[in-house]
PDB file of C-alpha atoms in Angstrom:
ATOM      1  CA  MET A   1      -3.435  13.819  -6.518  1.00  0.00           C
ATOM      2  CA  LYS A   2      -5.072  11.970  -9.330  1.00  0.00           C
ATOM      3  CA  ASP A   3      -4.146   8.734  -7.651  1.00  0.00           C
ATOM      4  CA  ASN A   4      -5.636  10.038  -4.254  1.00  0.00           C
ATOM      5  CA  ILE A   5      -9.449  10.592  -6.272  1.00  0.00           C
ATOM      6  CA  GLN A   6      -8.802   7.325  -7.999  1.00  0.00           C
ATOM      7  CA  ARG A   7      -8.849   5.716  -4.311  1.00  0.00           C
ATOM      8  CA  ALA A   8     -11.282   7.950  -2.935  1.00  0.00           C
ATOM      9  CA  LEU A   9     -14.192   7.299  -5.781  1.00  0.00           C
ATOM     10  CA  PRO A  10     -15.080   3.761  -4.705  1.00  0.00           C
ATOM     11  CA  PHE A  11     -15.524   5.065  -1.089  1.00  0.00           C
ATOM     12  CA  ALA A  12     -17.760   7.933  -2.095  1.00  0.00           C
ATOM     13  CA  ILE A  13     -19.463   5.934  -4.722  1.00  0.00           C
ATOM     14  CA  SER A  14     -20.323   3.381  -1.809  1.00  0.00           C
ATOM     15  CA  GLY A  15     -21.355   5.449   0.675  1.00  0.00           C
ATOM     16  CA  LEU A  16     -23.783   7.514  -1.778  1.00  0.00           C
ATOM     17  CA  MET A  17     -25.258   4.110  -2.748  1.00  0.00           C
ATOM     18  CA  VAL A  18     -25.810   3.530   0.988  1.00  0.00           C
ATOM     19  CA  ILE A  19     -27.552   6.717   1.291  1.00  0.00           C
ATOM     20  CA  THR A  20     -29.853   5.908  -1.538  1.00  0.00           C
ATOM     21  CA  LEU A  21     -30.918   3.007   0.094  1.00  0.00           C
ATOM     22  CA  LEU A  22     -31.778   4.502   3.144  1.00  0.00           C
ATOM     23  CA  ILE A  23     -33.986   7.362   1.284  1.00  0.00           C
ATOM     24  CA  ILE A  24     -35.600   4.547  -0.605  1.00  0.00           C
ATOM     25  CA  ARG A  25     -36.246   2.247   2.358  1.00  0.00           C
ATOM     26  CA  PHE A  26     -38.112   5.404   4.490  1.00  0.00           C
ATOM     27  CA  THR A  27     -39.991   7.018   1.459  1.00  0.00           C
ATOM     28  CA  VAL A  28     -40.551   4.599  -1.222  1.00  0.00           C
ATOM     29  CA  LEU A  29     -41.189   1.365   0.401  1.00  0.00           C
ATOM     30  CA  LYS A  30     -44.031   0.461   2.712  1.00  0.00           C
ATOM     31  CA  THR A  31     -42.620  -2.156   4.949  1.00  0.00           C
ATOM     32  CA  ASN A  32     -43.471  -3.478   8.124  1.00  0.00           C
ATOM     33  CA  ASP A  33     -42.106  -1.855  10.839  1.00  0.00           C
ATOM     34  CA  GLU A  34     -41.729  -4.653  13.347  1.00  0.00           C
ATOM     35  CA  PHE A  35     -38.227  -6.059  12.657  1.00  0.00           C
ATOM     36  CA  ALA A  36     -38.446  -9.670  11.289  1.00  0.00           C
ATOM     37  CA  ALA A  37     -35.227 -11.837  11.941  1.00  0.00           C
ATOM     38  CA  ASP A  38     -36.597 -14.585   9.944  1.00  0.00           C
ATOM     39  CA  GLU A  39     -36.398 -12.126   6.708  1.00  0.00           C
ATOM     40  CA  PHE A  40     -33.582 -10.067   7.941  1.00  0.00           C
ATOM     41  CA  VAL A  41     -31.055 -12.784   8.338  1.00  0.00           C
ATOM     42  CA  PRO A  42     -31.374 -14.662   5.153  1.00  0.00           C
ATOM     43  CA  GLN A  43     -31.304 -11.485   2.972  1.00  0.00           C
ATOM     44  CA  LEU A  44     -27.971 -10.382   4.969  1.00  0.00           C
ATOM     45  CA  MET A  45     -26.407 -13.761   4.441  1.00  0.00           C
ATOM     46  CA  VAL A  46     -27.295 -13.357   0.526  1.00  0.00           C
ATOM     47  CA  ASN A  47     -26.182  -9.978   0.360  1.00  0.00           C
ATOM     48  CA  LEU A  48     -23.153 -10.459   2.052  1.00  0.00           C
ATOM     49  CA  PHE A  49     -22.230 -13.434  -0.265  1.00  0.00           C
ATOM     50  CA  LEU A  50     -23.097 -11.910  -3.234  1.00  0.00           C
ATOM     51  CA  ILE A  51     -21.391  -8.691  -2.944  1.00  0.00           C
ATOM     52  CA  VAL A  52     -18.302  -9.920  -0.881  1.00  0.00           C
ATOM     53  CA  THR A  53     -17.423 -12.711  -3.561  1.00  0.00           C
ATOM     54  CA  THR A  54     -18.024 -10.414  -6.306  1.00  0.00           C
ATOM     55  CA  SER A  55     -15.540  -7.879  -5.079  1.00  0.00           C
ATOM     56  CA  ILE A  56     -12.856 -10.409  -4.157  1.00  0.00           C
ATOM     57  CA  VAL A  57     -13.298 -12.436  -7.352  1.00  0.00           C
ATOM     58  CA  TRP A  58     -12.906  -8.926  -9.427  1.00  0.00           C
ATOM     59  CA  LEU A  59     -10.079  -7.697  -7.269  1.00  0.00           C
ATOM     60  CA  ASN A  60      -7.982 -10.585  -8.331  1.00  0.00           C
ATOM     61  CA  SER A  61      -9.242 -10.356 -11.882  1.00  0.00           C
ATOM     62  CA  GLY A  62      -8.136  -6.813 -12.295  1.00  0.00           C
ATOM     63  CA  SER A  63      -4.681  -7.561 -10.887  1.00  0.00           C
ATOM     64  CA  GLU A  64      -4.272 -10.178 -13.559  1.00  0.00           C
ATOM     65  CA  ARG A  65      -5.288  -8.270 -16.412  1.00  0.00           C
ATOM     66  CA  ALA A  66      -2.764  -5.751 -15.538  1.00  0.00           C
ATOM     67  CA  LYS A  67      -0.225  -8.181 -15.598  1.00  0.00           C
ATOM     68  CA  ALA A  68      -1.165  -9.989 -18.690  1.00  0.00           C
ATOM     69  CA  GLN A  69      -1.785  -7.063 -20.530  1.00  0.00           C
ATOM     70  CA  GLU A  70       0.865  -7.088 -23.407  1.00  0.00           C
ATOM     71  CA  ASN A  71       1.108  -3.067 -23.949  1.00  0.00           C
ATOM     72  CA  SER A  72       0.656  -2.466 -20.011  1.00  0.00           C
ATOM     73  CA  ALA A  73       3.707  -0.227 -18.782  1.00  0.00           C
ATOM     74  CA  TYR A  74       3.969  -2.582 -15.951  1.00  0.00           C
ATOM     75  CA  LYS A  75       4.650  -5.300 -18.304  1.00  0.00           C
ATOM     76  CA  SER A  76       7.366  -3.610 -20.264  1.00  0.00           C
ATOM     77  CA  ASN A  77       9.282  -2.504 -17.079  1.00  0.00           C
ATOM     78  CA  CYS A  78       8.967  -5.933 -15.482  1.00  0.00           C
ATOM     79  CA  ARG A  79      11.032  -6.928 -18.821  1.00  0.00           C
ATOM     80  CA  LEU A  80      13.196  -4.326 -18.476  1.00  0.00           C
ATOM     81  CA  TYR A  81      13.666  -4.885 -15.019  1.00  0.00           C
ATOM     82  CA  ALA A  82      14.571  -8.759 -15.787  1.00  0.00           C
ATOM     83  CA  ASP A  83      17.228  -7.824 -17.846  1.00  0.00           C
ATOM     84  CA  HIS A  84      18.764  -5.782 -15.411  1.00  0.00           C
ATOM     85  CA  ILE A  85      18.882  -8.578 -12.917  1.00  0.00           C
ATOM     86  CA  LYS A  86      19.778 -11.377 -15.470  1.00  0.00           C
ATOM     87  CA  LYS A  87      22.714  -9.045 -16.763  1.00  0.00           C
ATOM     88  CA  ILE A  88      23.842  -8.772 -12.838  1.00  0.00           C
ATOM     89  CA  THR A  89      23.490 -12.870 -12.334  1.00  0.00           C
ATOM     90  CA  ASP A  90      25.181 -13.695 -15.751  1.00  0.00           C
ATOM     91  CA  ASN A  91      28.022 -11.966 -14.724  1.00  0.00           C
ATOM     92  CA  GLU A  92      28.267 -13.003 -11.316  1.00  0.00           C
ATOM     93  CA  ARG A  93      27.745  -9.803  -9.701  1.00  0.00           C
ATOM     94  CA  LEU A  94      25.351 -10.724  -6.624  1.00  0.00           C
ATOM     95  CA  GLY A  95      28.336 -10.139  -4.372  1.00  0.00           C
ATOM     96  CA  VAL A  96      28.627  -6.327  -5.520  1.00  0.00           C
ATOM     97  CA  LEU A  97      25.268  -5.758  -5.566  1.00  0.00           C
ATOM     98  CA  ARG A  98      25.284  -6.818  -1.896  1.00  0.00           C
ATOM     99  CA  GLU A  99      28.169  -4.501  -1.194  1.00  0.00           C
ATOM    100  CA  PHE A 100      26.277  -1.653  -2.749  1.00  0.00           C
ATOM    101  CA  CYS A 101      23.258  -2.476  -1.006  1.00  0.00           C
ATOM    102  CA  ASP A 102      25.378  -2.420   2.257  1.00  0.00           C
ATOM    103  CA  LYS A 103      26.813   1.131   1.052  1.00  0.00           C
ATOM    104  CA  LYS A 104      23.298   2.544   0.546  1.00  0.00           C
ATOM    105  CA  THR A 105      21.866   1.391   3.883  1.00  0.00           C
ATOM    106  CA  ALA A 106      24.829   2.982   5.588  1.00  0.00           C
ATOM    107  CA  ASP A 107      24.261   6.030   3.581  1.00  0.00           C
ATOM    108  CA  MET A 108      20.672   6.267   4.570  1.00  0.00           C
ATOM    109  CA  LEU A 109      21.638   5.757   8.181  1.00  0.00           C
ATOM    110  CA  ASP A 110      24.111   8.493   7.912  1.00  0.00           C
ATOM    111  CA  ASN A 111      21.589  11.036   6.112  1.00  0.00           C
ATOM    112  CA  LYS A 112      19.218  10.095   8.784  1.00  0.00           C
ATOM    113  CA  ILE A 113      21.371  11.322  11.715  1.00  0.00           C
ATOM    114  CA  THR A 114      22.356  14.422   9.984  1.00  0.00           C
ATOM    115  CA  VAL A 115      18.824  15.203   9.494  1.00  0.00           C
ATOM    116  CA  MET A 116      18.022  14.403  13.256  1.00  0.00           C
ATOM    117  CA  LEU A 117      20.805  16.431  14.323  1.00  0.00           C
ATOM    118  CA  ALA A 118      19.744  19.666  12.076  1.00  0.00           C
ATOM    119  CA  SER A 119      15.927  19.504  13.294  1.00  0.00           C
ATOM    120  CA  VAL A 120      17.728  20.192  17.039  1.00  0.00           C
ATOM    121  CA  GLY A 121      19.783  22.800  15.822  1.00  0.00           C
ATOM    122  CA  ILE A 122      23.158  20.768  15.822  1.00  0.00           C
ATOM    123  CA  ASP A 123      25.478  20.699  13.084  1.00  0.00           C
ATOM    124  CA  ARG A 124      26.875  17.230  11.513  1.00  0.00           C
ATOM    125  CA  LYS A 125      30.363  18.290  11.985  1.00  0.00           C
ATOM    126  CA  THR A 126      30.041  19.396  15.671  1.00  0.00           C
ATOM    127  CA  TYR A 127      28.574  16.075  16.289  1.00  0.00           C
ATOM    128  CA  ASP A 128      31.314  13.859  14.799  1.00  0.00           C
ATOM    129  CA  THR A 129      34.189  15.963  16.270  1.00  0.00           C
ATOM    130  CA  VAL A 130      32.948  17.338  19.808  1.00  0.00           C
ATOM    131  CA  LEU A 131      29.482  15.580  20.807  1.00  0.00           C
ATOM    132  CA  LYS A 132      29.875  12.129  19.795  1.00  0.00           C
ATOM    133  CA  THR A 133      32.139  10.620  22.953  1.00  0.00           C
ATOM    134  CA  LEU A 134      29.871  12.872  25.489  1.00  0.00           C
ATOM    135  CA  SER A 135      27.395  11.488  27.963  1.00  0.00           C
ATOM    136  CA  ALA A 136      24.287  12.920  28.999  1.00  0.00           C
ATOM    137  CA  LYS A 137      25.527  14.471  31.876  1.00  0.00           C
ATOM    138  CA  GLN A 138      28.396  15.945  30.250  1.00  0.00           C
ATOM    139  CA  LEU A 139      25.915  17.402  27.436  1.00  0.00           C
ATOM    140  CA  LYS A 140      23.695  19.021  30.360  1.00  0.00           C
ATOM    141  CA  ASP A 141      26.834  20.692  31.633  1.00  0.00           C
ATOM    142  CA  ASP A 142      27.657  21.838  28.785  1.00  0.00           C
ATOM    143  CA  GLY A 143      24.316  23.702  28.459  1.00  0.00           C
ATOM    144  CA  TYR A 144      22.336  21.479  25.497  1.00  0.00           C
ATOM    145  CA  LYS A 145      18.626  21.478  25.730  1.00  0.00           C
ATOM    146  CA  TYR A 146      16.681  18.274  26.567  1.00  0.00           C
ATOM    147  CA  ARG A 147      15.785  17.806  22.909  1.00  0.00           C
ATOM    148  CA  GLN A 148      19.191  18.215  21.963  1.00  0.00           C
ATOM    149  CA  ARG A 149      20.616  15.684  24.655  1.00  0.00           C
ATOM    150  CA  ARG A 150      17.781  13.115  23.604  1.00  0.00           C
ATOM    151  CA  VAL A 151      18.553  12.984  19.916  1.00  0.00           C
ATOM    152  CA  ILE A 152      22.386  12.522  20.631  1.00  0.00           C
ATOM    153  CA  VAL A 153      22.061   9.980  23.432  1.00  0.00           C
ATOM    154  CA  ARG A 154      19.867   8.161  20.898  1.00  0.00           C
ATOM    155  CA  ILE A 155      22.305   8.184  18.141  1.00  0.00           C
ATOM    156  CA  ASN A 156      25.239   7.671  20.667  1.00  0.00           C
ATOM    157  CA  ASP A 157      23.646   4.421  22.025  1.00  0.00           C
ATOM    158  CA  GLY A 158      22.953   3.251  18.534  1.00  0.00           C
ATOM    159  CA  ARG A 159      19.036   3.466  18.766  1.00  0.00           C
ATOM    160  CA  VAL A 160      18.611   5.038  15.323  1.00  0.00           C
ATOM    161  CA  ARG A 161      18.094   2.597  12.677  1.00  0.00           C
ATOM    162  CA  VAL A 162      17.229   2.147   9.215  1.00  0.00           C
ATOM    163  CA  LYS A 163      15.665  -0.861   7.242  1.00  0.00           C
ATOM    164  CA  PRO A 164      18.397  -2.264   4.969  1.00  0.00           C
ATOM    165  CA  ILE A 165      18.271  -3.040   1.730  1.00  0.00           C
ATOM    166  CA  ARG A 166      18.920  -6.555   1.032  1.00  0.00           C
ATOM    167  CA  TYR A 167      19.873  -7.344  -2.340  1.00  0.00           C
ATOM    168  CA  MET A 168      17.879 -10.851  -2.679  1.00  0.00           C
ATOM    169  CA  GLU A 169      14.748  -8.905  -1.683  1.00  0.00           C
ATOM    170  CA  LEU A 170      15.148  -6.771  -4.969  1.00  0.00           C
ATOM    171  CA  LEU A 171      14.690 -10.066  -6.693  1.00  0.00           C
ATOM    172  CA  SER A 172      11.026 -11.006  -5.252  1.00  0.00           C
ATOM    173  CA  ASP A 173       8.308  -9.696  -3.379  1.00  0.00           C
ATOM    174  CA  SER A 174       9.142  -8.803   0.283  1.00  0.00           C
ATOM    175  CA  ARG A 175       7.908  -7.625   3.545  1.00  0.00           C
ATOM    176  CA  ALA A 176      10.221  -5.187   4.346  1.00  0.00           C
ATOM    177  CA  VAL A 177       9.816  -1.417   4.095  1.00  0.00           C
ATOM    178  CA  ASP A 178      12.538   0.725   3.127  1.00  0.00           C
ATOM    179  CA  GLU A 179      13.439   4.357   2.719  1.00  0.00           C
ATOM    180  CA  TYR A 180      14.189   3.841  -1.199  1.00  0.00           C
ATOM    181  CA  GLY A 181      10.797   2.013  -1.707  1.00  0.00           C
ATOM    182  CA  VAL A 182      11.947  -0.940  -3.742  1.00  0.00           C
ATOM    183  CA  ASN A 183      10.279  -3.638  -1.781  1.00  0.00           C
ATOM    184  CA  TYR A 184       6.677  -4.551  -2.378  1.00  0.00           C
ATOM    185  CA  ASP A 185       4.920  -7.267  -0.673  1.00  0.00           C
ATOM    186  CA  GLU A 186       1.866  -7.840  -3.179  1.00  0.00           C
ATOM    187  CA  ARG A 187       0.476 -10.777  -1.369  1.00  0.00           C
ATOM    188  CA  ALA A 188       0.367  -8.714   1.765  1.00  0.00           C
ATOM    189  CA  ASP A 189      -1.157  -5.685   0.232  1.00  0.00           C
ATOM    190  CA  LYS A 190      -3.846  -8.064  -1.902  1.00  0.00           C
ATOM    191  CA  ALA A 191      -4.905  -9.464   1.656  1.00  0.00           C
ATOM    192  CA  VAL A 192      -5.343  -5.747   3.101  1.00  0.00           C
ATOM    193  CA  ARG A 193      -7.224  -4.669   0.230  1.00  0.00           C
ATOM    194  CA  ILE A 194      -9.602  -8.132   0.253  1.00  0.00           C
ATOM    195  CA  ILE A 195     -10.105  -7.086   4.258  1.00  0.00           C
ATOM    196  CA  PHE A 196     -11.410  -3.538   3.371  1.00  0.00           C
ATOM    197  CA  ARG A 197     -13.365  -4.572   0.343  1.00  0.00           C
ATOM    198  CA  ALA A 198     -15.141  -7.240   2.391  1.00  0.00           C
ATOM    199  CA  LEU A 199     -15.914  -4.698   5.286  1.00  0.00           C
ATOM    200  CA  ARG A 200     -17.128  -2.041   2.960  1.00  0.00           C
ATOM    201  CA  SER A 201     -19.191  -5.083   1.328  1.00  0.00           C
ATOM    202  CA  ALA A 202     -20.652  -6.116   4.720  1.00  0.00           C
ATOM    203  CA  VAL A 203     -22.200  -2.585   5.215  1.00  0.00           C
ATOM    204  CA  THR A 204     -23.634  -2.292   1.546  1.00  0.00           C
ATOM    205  CA  ALA A 205     -25.098  -5.650   2.368  1.00  0.00           C
ATOM    206  CA  LEU A 206     -26.267  -4.553   5.621  1.00  0.00           C
ATOM    207  CA  ALA A 207     -28.019  -1.776   4.279  1.00  0.00           C
ATOM    208  CA  LEU A 208     -29.666  -3.827   1.602  1.00  0.00           C
ATOM    209  CA  ALA A 209     -30.733  -6.539   4.276  1.00  0.00           C
ATOM    210  CA  LEU A 210     -32.428  -3.627   6.183  1.00  0.00           C
ATOM    211  CA  LEU A 211     -34.657  -3.220   3.180  1.00  0.00           C
ATOM    212  CA  ALA A 212     -35.522  -6.951   2.720  1.00  0.00           C
ATOM    213  CA  PRO A 213     -37.403  -6.648  -0.697  1.00  0.00           C
ATOM    214  CA  GLU A 214     -39.366  -9.276  -1.943  1.00  0.00           C
ATOM    215  CA  PRO A 215     -40.456  -8.889  -5.535  1.00  0.00           C
ATOM    216  CA  ALA A 216     -41.831 -12.179  -5.707  1.00  0.00           C
ATOM    217  CA  LYS A 217     -44.350 -11.421  -3.220  1.00  0.00           C
ATOM    218  CA  ASN A 218     -44.568  -7.899  -4.392  1.00  0.00           C
ATOM    219  CA  ILE A 219     -45.122  -8.486  -8.107  1.00  0.00           C
ATOM    220  CA  ALA A 220     -46.736  -5.453  -8.921  1.00  0.00           C
ATOM    221  CA  ASP A 221     -45.163  -3.063  -6.247  1.00  0.00           C
ATOM    222  CA  ILE A 222     -42.974  -0.728  -8.281  1.00  0.00           C
ATOM    223  CA  GLY A 223     -40.932   0.526  -5.291  1.00  0.00           C
ATOM    224  CA  ALA A 224     -39.824  -3.674  -4.382  1.00  0.00           C
ATOM    225  CA  TRP A 225     -38.751  -3.739  -7.821  1.00  0.00           C
ATOM    226  CA  ALA A 226     -36.683  -0.637  -7.973  1.00  0.00           C
ATOM    227  CA  LEU A 227     -35.084  -1.941  -4.558  1.00  0.00           C
ATOM    228  CA  PHE A 228     -34.174  -5.143  -6.437  1.00  0.00           C
ATOM    229  CA  LEU A 229     -32.688  -3.047  -9.322  1.00  0.00           C
ATOM    230  CA  MET A 230     -30.715  -1.514  -6.791  1.00  0.00           C
ATOM    231  CA  GLN A 231     -29.038  -4.503  -5.407  1.00  0.00           C
ATOM    232  CA  VAL A 232     -28.347  -5.910  -8.857  1.00  0.00           C
ATOM    233  CA  CYS A 233     -26.826  -2.423  -9.510  1.00  0.00           C
ATOM    234  CA  THR A 234     -24.758  -2.849  -6.235  1.00  0.00           C
ATOM    235  CA  ILE A 235     -23.279  -6.071  -7.255  1.00  0.00           C
ATOM    236  CA  VAL A 236     -22.580  -4.676 -10.913  1.00  0.00           C
ATOM    237  CA  TYR A 237     -20.949  -1.607  -9.182  1.00  0.00           C
ATOM    238  CA  ALA A 238     -18.636  -3.989  -6.668  1.00  0.00           C
ATOM    239  CA  ALA A 239     -17.624  -5.987  -9.735  1.00  0.00           C
ATOM    240  CA  PHE A 240     -16.578  -2.693 -11.560  1.00  0.00           C
ATOM    241  CA  SER A 241     -14.951  -0.810  -9.003  1.00  0.00           C
ATOM    242  CA  SER A 242     -13.180  -3.816  -7.367  1.00  0.00           C
ATOM    243  CA  GLU A 243     -11.500  -4.750 -10.994  1.00  0.00           C
ATOM    244  CA  ARG A 244     -10.332  -1.361 -11.393  1.00  0.00           C
ATOM    245  CA  GLU A 245      -8.759  -1.155  -7.784  1.00  0.00           C
ATOM    246  CA  GLY A 246      -6.958  -4.500  -8.500  1.00  0.00           C
ATOM    247  CA  TYR A 247      -5.682  -3.107 -11.837  1.00  0.00           C
ATOM    248  CA  ALA A 248      -4.612  -0.058 -10.641  1.00  0.00           C
ATOM    249  CA  ARG A 249      -3.016  -1.481  -7.641  1.00  0.00           C
ATOM    250  CA  ILE A 250      -0.543  -3.310 -10.068  1.00  0.00           C
ATOM    251  CA  ALA A 251      -0.397  -0.922 -12.836  1.00  0.00           C
ATOM    252  CA  HIS A 252       0.352   1.904 -10.624  1.00  0.00           C
ATOM    253  CA  ALA A 253       1.474   1.025  -7.347  1.00  0.00           C
ATOM    254  CA  LYS A 254       3.523  -1.951  -8.434  1.00  0.00           C
ATOM    255  CA  ASN A 255       4.927  -0.214 -11.462  1.00  0.00           C
ATOM    256  CA  LYS A 256       6.415   2.614  -9.127  1.00  0.00           C
ATOM    257  CA  VAL A 257       8.155   0.060  -7.335  1.00  0.00           C
ATOM    258  CA  ILE A 258       9.497  -1.300 -10.232  1.00  0.00           C
ATOM    259  CA  LEU A 259      10.457   2.017 -11.583  1.00  0.00           C
ATOM    260  CA  ARG A 260      12.466   3.089  -8.362  1.00  0.00           C
ATOM    261  CA  ARG A 261      14.226  -0.898  -8.600  1.00  0.00           C
ATOM    262  CA  ILE A 262      15.270  -0.215 -12.222  1.00  0.00           C
ATOM    263  CA  ALA A 263      16.644   3.290 -10.981  1.00  0.00           C
ATOM    264  CA  PHE A 264      18.370   1.718  -7.956  1.00  0.00           C
ATOM    265  CA  LEU A 265      20.232  -0.823 -10.478  1.00  0.00           C
ATOM    266  CA  HIS A 266      20.969   1.971 -12.739  1.00  0.00           C
ATOM    267  CA  GLU A 267      22.719   3.828  -9.701  1.00  0.00           C
ATOM    268  CA  PHE A 268      24.459   0.375  -9.029  1.00  0.00           C
ATOM    269  CA  GLU A 269      25.829   0.173 -12.632  1.00  0.00           C
ATOM    270  CA  GLU A 270      27.335   3.739 -12.143  1.00  0.00           C
ATOM    271  CA  TRP A 271      28.733   2.799  -8.762  1.00  0.00           C
ATOM    272  CA  ALA A 272      29.986  -0.512  -9.864  1.00  0.00           C
ATOM    273  CA  SER A 273      31.628   0.508 -13.195  1.00  0.00           C
ATOM    274  CA  ALA A 274      33.471   3.617 -11.155  1.00  0.00           C
ATOM    275  CA  GLU A 275      34.423   1.069  -8.230  1.00  0.00           C
ATOM    276  CA  PRO A 276      37.800  -0.451 -10.214  1.00  0.00           C
ATOM    277  CA  ALA A 277      39.561   3.311 -10.444  1.00  0.00           C
ATOM    278  CA  LYS A 278      39.162   3.746  -6.799  1.00  0.00           C
TER     279      LYS A 278
END
C-alpha cells in the first residue's frame, strides 16, 4: 500500500501543478487571445528541454545514490547475495544449481497444471490416472463440459508452459520474467521509467508553454513573475520527484528481487544438502 502511494504521488502532484498553471493562465495573466507560434514554439522547446533533462538526470542520480549508500538495506543484501554466489562457484556447484533450477521449473509447471484443473473442477489424480490419455472427442462423450475439455486438451498438447528459471540469469540482470520473481532487468526498467518521465514532462512543458510568460518584457507584472516562479518550482519538483523515484526503484523494487534470490538460494542449499541422502 505504501509503495503504491509513493508511486502515485508524483502523478498526483504533477496533475495538480498543471491544473494550477491553467488556473493562472485564465485568471491571473492577461495574455493575448491570439495564438502566436513564434512565442509558443520556443517556450515549448525550452520547457521541454529543461524539464525532461532534469528528470532524466535526477532519475539516474537517485538510482546511483541507492546503490552507493553504504548503510542501505539494498547494499547489505547485495553483499549477502554475492557471498551466496561465491560460495556456490567456489565449491563448483553451478551444475547442481542448474539441476535445482530445472527441478523448480518442473514444480512450477506441475503446480500450474494442478491449479488449472482445479479451476474447472477436476481433481489432479483423476487427470493423471484417467484423463491424460483421452482425446477431445472421448472427453465430450464422457460428458465433460467445454471449459473442462479445453483445459485438458491444452495440458495434453503441451501448450501449458512456465518461464524457466535459468541459473545464469540468477547471476545478472535478465529480461526474463518468472513466477519466482528472481529476475529483474534494470536497464529495461530504467528505459520504461525514462519514457514515462519524458511523457509526463512533455505534458507539463506544454502547459507552461501555453502561458508564454516573458518577465523581461513585463518587468512590473506580478502575474508574469508568479508564473516564472512556477516554472522554476516545476523544474525543482521534477528533480526532487525523479531522484526519489530512481532511489525507490533500486531501494525497494530491486531489493525485493535480491531478497527473493537469497531465499531461493537458501532453498537450494537445503535441497543440495539433503540430496546425497536420497
